[in-house]
XYZ file of C-alpha atoms in Angstrom:
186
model
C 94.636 159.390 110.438
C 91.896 158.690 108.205
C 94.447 156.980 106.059
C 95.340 155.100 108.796
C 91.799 153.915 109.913
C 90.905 153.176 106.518
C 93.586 150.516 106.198
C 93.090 149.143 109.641
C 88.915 148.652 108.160
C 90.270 147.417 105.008
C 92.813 144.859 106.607
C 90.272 143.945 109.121
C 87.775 143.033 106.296
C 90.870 141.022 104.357
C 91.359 139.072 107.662
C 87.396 138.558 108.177
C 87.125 137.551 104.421
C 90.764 135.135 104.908
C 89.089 133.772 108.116
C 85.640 132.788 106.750
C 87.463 131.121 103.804
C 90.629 128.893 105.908
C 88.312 127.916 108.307
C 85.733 126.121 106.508
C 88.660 124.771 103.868
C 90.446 123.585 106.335
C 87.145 121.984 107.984
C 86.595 120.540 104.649
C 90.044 118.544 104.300
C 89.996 117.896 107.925
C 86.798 115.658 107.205
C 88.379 114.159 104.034
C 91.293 112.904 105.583
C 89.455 112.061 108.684
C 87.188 109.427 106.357
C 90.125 108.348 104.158
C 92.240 107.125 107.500
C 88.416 105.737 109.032
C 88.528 104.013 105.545
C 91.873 103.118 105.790
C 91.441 101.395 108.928
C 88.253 100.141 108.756
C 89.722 98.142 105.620
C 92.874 97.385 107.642
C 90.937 95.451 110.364
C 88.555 93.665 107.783
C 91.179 92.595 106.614
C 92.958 91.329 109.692
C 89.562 89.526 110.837
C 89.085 87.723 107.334
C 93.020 86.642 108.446
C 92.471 85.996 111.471
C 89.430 83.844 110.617
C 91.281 82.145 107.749
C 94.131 80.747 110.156
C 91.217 79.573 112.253
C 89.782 77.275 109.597
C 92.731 76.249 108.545
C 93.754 75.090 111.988
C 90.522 74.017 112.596
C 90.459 71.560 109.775
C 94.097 70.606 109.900
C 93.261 69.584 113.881
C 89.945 67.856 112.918
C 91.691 65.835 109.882
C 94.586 64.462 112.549
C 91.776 63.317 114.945
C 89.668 61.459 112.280
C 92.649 60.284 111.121
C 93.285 59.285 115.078
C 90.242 57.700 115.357
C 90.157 55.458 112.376
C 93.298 53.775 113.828
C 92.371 53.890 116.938
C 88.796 52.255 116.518
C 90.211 48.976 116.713
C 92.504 49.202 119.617
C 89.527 51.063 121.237
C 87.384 47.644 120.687
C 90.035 45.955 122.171
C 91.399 47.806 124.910
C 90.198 51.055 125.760
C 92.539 51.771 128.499
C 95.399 50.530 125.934
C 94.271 52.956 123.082
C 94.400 55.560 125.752
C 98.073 55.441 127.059
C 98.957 55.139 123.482
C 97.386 58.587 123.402
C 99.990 60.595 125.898
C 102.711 60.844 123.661
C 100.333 62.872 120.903
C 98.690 64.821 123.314
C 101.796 66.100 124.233
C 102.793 66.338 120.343
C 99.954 68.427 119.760
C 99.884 70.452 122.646
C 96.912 69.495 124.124
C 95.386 69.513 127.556
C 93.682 65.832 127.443
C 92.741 63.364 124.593
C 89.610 62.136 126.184
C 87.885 58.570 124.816
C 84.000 58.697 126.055
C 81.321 55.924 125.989
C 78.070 56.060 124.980
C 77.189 56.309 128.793
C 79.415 59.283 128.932
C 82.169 57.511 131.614
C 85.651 58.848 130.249
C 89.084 57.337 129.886
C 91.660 60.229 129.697
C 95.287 60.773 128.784
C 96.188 62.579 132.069
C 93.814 60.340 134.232
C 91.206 62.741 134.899
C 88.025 61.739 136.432
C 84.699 62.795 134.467
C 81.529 61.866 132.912
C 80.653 64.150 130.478
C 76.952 62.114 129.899
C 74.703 65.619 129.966
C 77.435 67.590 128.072
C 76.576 69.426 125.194
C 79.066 68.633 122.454
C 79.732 65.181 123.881
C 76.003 64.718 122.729
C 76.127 65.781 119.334
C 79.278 64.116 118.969
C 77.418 60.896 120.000
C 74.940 61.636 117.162
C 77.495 61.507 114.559
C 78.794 64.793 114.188
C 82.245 66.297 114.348
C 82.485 70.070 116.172
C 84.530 72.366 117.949
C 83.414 74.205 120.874
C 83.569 77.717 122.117
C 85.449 78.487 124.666
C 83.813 76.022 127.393
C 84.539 75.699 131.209
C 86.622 72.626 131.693
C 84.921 70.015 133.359
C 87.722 68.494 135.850
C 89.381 72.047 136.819
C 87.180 75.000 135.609
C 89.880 76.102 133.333
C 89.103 77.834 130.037
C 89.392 74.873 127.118
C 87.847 74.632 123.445
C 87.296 71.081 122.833
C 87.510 68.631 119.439
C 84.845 66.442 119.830
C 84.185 63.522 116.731
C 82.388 60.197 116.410
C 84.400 56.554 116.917
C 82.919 54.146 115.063
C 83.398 50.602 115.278
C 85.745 49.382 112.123
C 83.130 46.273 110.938
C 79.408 47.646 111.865
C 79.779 51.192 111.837
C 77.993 51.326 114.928
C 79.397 54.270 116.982
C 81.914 53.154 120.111
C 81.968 56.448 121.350
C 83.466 59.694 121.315
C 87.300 61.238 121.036
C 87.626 64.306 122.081
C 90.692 66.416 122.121
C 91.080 69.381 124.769
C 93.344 72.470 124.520
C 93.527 74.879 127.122
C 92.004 78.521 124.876
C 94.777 80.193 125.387
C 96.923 78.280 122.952
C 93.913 79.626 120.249
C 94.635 83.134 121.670
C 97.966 82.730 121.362
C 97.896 81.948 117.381
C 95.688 84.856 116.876
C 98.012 86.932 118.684
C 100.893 86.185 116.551
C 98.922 86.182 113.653
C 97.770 89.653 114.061
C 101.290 90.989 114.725
């Protein structure tokens, strides 16, 4: 019996001494591979945002470089005729997937490509753009329907004086931004 009670103390102690060892070891690589993955995926996501961000800019340029490209040949026909320039506009609108080309004057009255009706005068953008400088906005409430839009907004100036005719402004609904994101993430 004594035999018997002696090897239940001494297993007892073996599992005691087994059990205060496993646990923290296991404790131990349970934290190491806990930071490793938080690492891993931490790096994983940086790395998908600098993407991300990347196919922004690129986009974002590539758009901006096709409207100043737009509005150097359009300066003239916007000296012209305005509403002319305009409905030569539709077809790359459409082209480039785009909500509205807008032209504005200086007093903020706006010829569209799908007619709509605004005056963007006390508008942000439209008044830096104005000033000479080229931008894209956040995600903006669209003036003419309250729809979610980011808008291209650049400088026209006229071909001989330099003097600014106005603004073009280019209008895609933000979803079409979520959407390359989307895809680019995937």
């Amino acid at each position: 019996m004594k035999k018997k009670i002696r090897l239940n103390n001494i297993f007892m102690a073996f599992s005691y001494v087994l059990l205060m060892c496993v646990i923290p070891i296991t404790i131990f690589f349970f934290s190491m591979i806990a930071n490793k993955l938080g690492e891993h995926i931490k790096h994983t996501m940086k790395d998908s945002a600098d993407l991300c961000t990347e196919m922004i800019e690129r986009q974002y340029m590539s758009d901006m470089l096709m409207l100043e490209g737009l509005a150097v040949r359009m300066a003239t026909s916007f000296e012209d005729d305005p509403a002319l320039a305009m409905t030569r506009l539709v077809s790359t609108a459409e082209r480039y997937n785009m909500k509205r080309i807008t032209f504005s004057f200086p007093d903020g009255s706006t010829l569209a490509t799908d007619n709509a009706q605004i005056n963007i005068a006390d508008v942000y953008n439209f008044q830096l753009a104005l000033a000479g400088e080229s931008l894209l906005t956040p995600v903006v409430k669209d003036i003419s329907d309250n729809e979610n839009v980011n808008i291209y907004s650049l400088p026209v100036f006229h071909s001989s004086t330099g003097e600014i005719l106005g603004v073009l402004s280019a209008v895609y609904q933000s979803e079409n931004f979520e959407n390359l994101l989307a895809a680019s993430f995937f």
